[in-house]
Coordinates of N, CA and C in Angstrom, one line a residue:
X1 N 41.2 24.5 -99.9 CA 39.9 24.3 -100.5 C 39.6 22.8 -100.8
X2 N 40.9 21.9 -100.2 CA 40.5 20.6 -101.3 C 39.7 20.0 -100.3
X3 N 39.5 20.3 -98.7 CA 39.2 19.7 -97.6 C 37.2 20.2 -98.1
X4 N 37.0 21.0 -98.9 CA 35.2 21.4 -99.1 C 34.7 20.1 -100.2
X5 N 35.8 19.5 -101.2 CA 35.8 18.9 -101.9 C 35.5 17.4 -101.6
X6 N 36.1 16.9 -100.4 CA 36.2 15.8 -99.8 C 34.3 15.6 -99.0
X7 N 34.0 14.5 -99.1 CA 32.8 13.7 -98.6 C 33.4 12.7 -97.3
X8 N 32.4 12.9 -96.8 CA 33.3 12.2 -95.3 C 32.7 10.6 -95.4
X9 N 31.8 10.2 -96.7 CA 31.1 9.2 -96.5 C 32.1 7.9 -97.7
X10 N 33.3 9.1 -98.2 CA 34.3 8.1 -99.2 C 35.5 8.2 -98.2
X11 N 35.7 8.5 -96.8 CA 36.6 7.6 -96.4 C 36.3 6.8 -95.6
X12 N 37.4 6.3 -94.7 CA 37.9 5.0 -94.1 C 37.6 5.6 -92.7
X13 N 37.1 5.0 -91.7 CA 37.1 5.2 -90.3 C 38.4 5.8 -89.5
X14 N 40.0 5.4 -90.3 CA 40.7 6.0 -89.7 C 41.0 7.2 -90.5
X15 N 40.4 7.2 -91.5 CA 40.8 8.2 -92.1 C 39.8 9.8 -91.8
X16 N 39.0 9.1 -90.9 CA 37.4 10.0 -90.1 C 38.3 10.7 -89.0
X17 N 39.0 9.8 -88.2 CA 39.3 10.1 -87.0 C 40.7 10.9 -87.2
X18 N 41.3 10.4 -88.0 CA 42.7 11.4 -88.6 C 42.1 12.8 -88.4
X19 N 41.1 13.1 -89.5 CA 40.5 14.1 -90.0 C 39.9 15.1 -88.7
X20 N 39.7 14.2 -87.7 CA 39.2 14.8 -86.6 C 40.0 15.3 -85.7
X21 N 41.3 14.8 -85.3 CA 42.0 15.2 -84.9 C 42.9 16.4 -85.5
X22 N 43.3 16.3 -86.6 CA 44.0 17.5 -87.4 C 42.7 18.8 -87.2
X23 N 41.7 18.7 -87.1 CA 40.8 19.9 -87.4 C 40.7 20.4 -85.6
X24 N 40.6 19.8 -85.0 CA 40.8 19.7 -83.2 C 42.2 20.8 -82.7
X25 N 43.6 20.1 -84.0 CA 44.7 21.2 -83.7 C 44.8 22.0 -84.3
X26 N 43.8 21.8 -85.5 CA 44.0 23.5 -86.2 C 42.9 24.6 -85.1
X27 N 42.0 24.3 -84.4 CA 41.0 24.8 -83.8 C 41.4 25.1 -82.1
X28 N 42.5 24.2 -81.7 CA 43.5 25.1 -80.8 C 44.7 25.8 -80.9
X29 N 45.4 26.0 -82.7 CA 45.8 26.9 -82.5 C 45.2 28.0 -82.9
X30 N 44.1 28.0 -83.5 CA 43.6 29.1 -84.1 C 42.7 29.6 -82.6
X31 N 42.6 29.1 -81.5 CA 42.0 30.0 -80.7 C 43.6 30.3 -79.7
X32 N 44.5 29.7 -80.1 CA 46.0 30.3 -79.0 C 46.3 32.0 -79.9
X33 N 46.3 31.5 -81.1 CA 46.2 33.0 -82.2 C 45.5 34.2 -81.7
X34 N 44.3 34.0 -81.5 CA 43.1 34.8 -81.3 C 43.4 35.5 -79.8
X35 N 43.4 34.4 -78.9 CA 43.2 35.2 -77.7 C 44.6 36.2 -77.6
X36 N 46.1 35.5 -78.0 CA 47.1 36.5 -78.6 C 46.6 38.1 -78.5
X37 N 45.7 38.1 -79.7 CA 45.4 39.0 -81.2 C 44.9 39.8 -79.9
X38 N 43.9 39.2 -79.2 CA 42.5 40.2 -78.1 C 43.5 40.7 -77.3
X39 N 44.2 39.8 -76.8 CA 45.0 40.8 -75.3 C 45.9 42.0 -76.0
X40 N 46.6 41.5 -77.3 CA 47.8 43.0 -77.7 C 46.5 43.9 -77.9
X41 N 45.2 44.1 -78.4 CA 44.5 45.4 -79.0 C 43.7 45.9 -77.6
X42 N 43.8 44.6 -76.5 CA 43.1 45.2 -75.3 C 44.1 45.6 -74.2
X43 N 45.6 45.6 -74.8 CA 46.6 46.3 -73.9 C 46.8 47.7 -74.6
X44 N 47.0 47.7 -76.2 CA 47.1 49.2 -76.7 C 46.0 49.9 -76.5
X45 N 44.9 49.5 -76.4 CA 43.5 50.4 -75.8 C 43.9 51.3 -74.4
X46 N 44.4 50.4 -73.5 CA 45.1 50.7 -72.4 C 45.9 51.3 -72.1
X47 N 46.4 51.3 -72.9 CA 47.9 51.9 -73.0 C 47.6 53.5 -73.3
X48 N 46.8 53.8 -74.6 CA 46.0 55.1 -75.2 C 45.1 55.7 -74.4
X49 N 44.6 54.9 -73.7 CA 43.7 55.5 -72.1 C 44.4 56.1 -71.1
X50 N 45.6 55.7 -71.3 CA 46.1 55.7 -69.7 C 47.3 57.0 -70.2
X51 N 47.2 57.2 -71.0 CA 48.3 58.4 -72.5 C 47.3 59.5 -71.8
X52 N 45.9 59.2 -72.2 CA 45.0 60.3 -73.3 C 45.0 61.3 -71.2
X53 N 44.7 60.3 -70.8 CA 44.4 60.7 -69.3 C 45.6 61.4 -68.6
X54 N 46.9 61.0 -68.7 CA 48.1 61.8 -68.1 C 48.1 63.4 -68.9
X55 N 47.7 62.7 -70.6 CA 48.3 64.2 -71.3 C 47.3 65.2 -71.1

């Protein structure tokens, strides 16, 4: 929460671009996470389909 706290107009130019970069790798791993998350619930979907259909 302390990052909602911070004004971008009380730092430093490197302190802009730090900032920019850290939010860049939190925002690819949070989409390596995700697409993870999609494929395991769009393989068990598949998996339950391909169940429901044999049994």
């Amino acid at each position: 929460m302390k990052l909602r706290r911070w004004t971008k107009t009380n730092l430093s130019k490197e302190e802009r671009k730090e900032l920019r970069k850290e939010l860049k790798e939190m925002k690819k791993k949070a989409n390596a996470l995700g697409g993870g998350i999609y494929l395991s619930v769009g393989a068990i979907i598949i998996i339950l389909l391909v169940l429901i259909l044999i049994l």
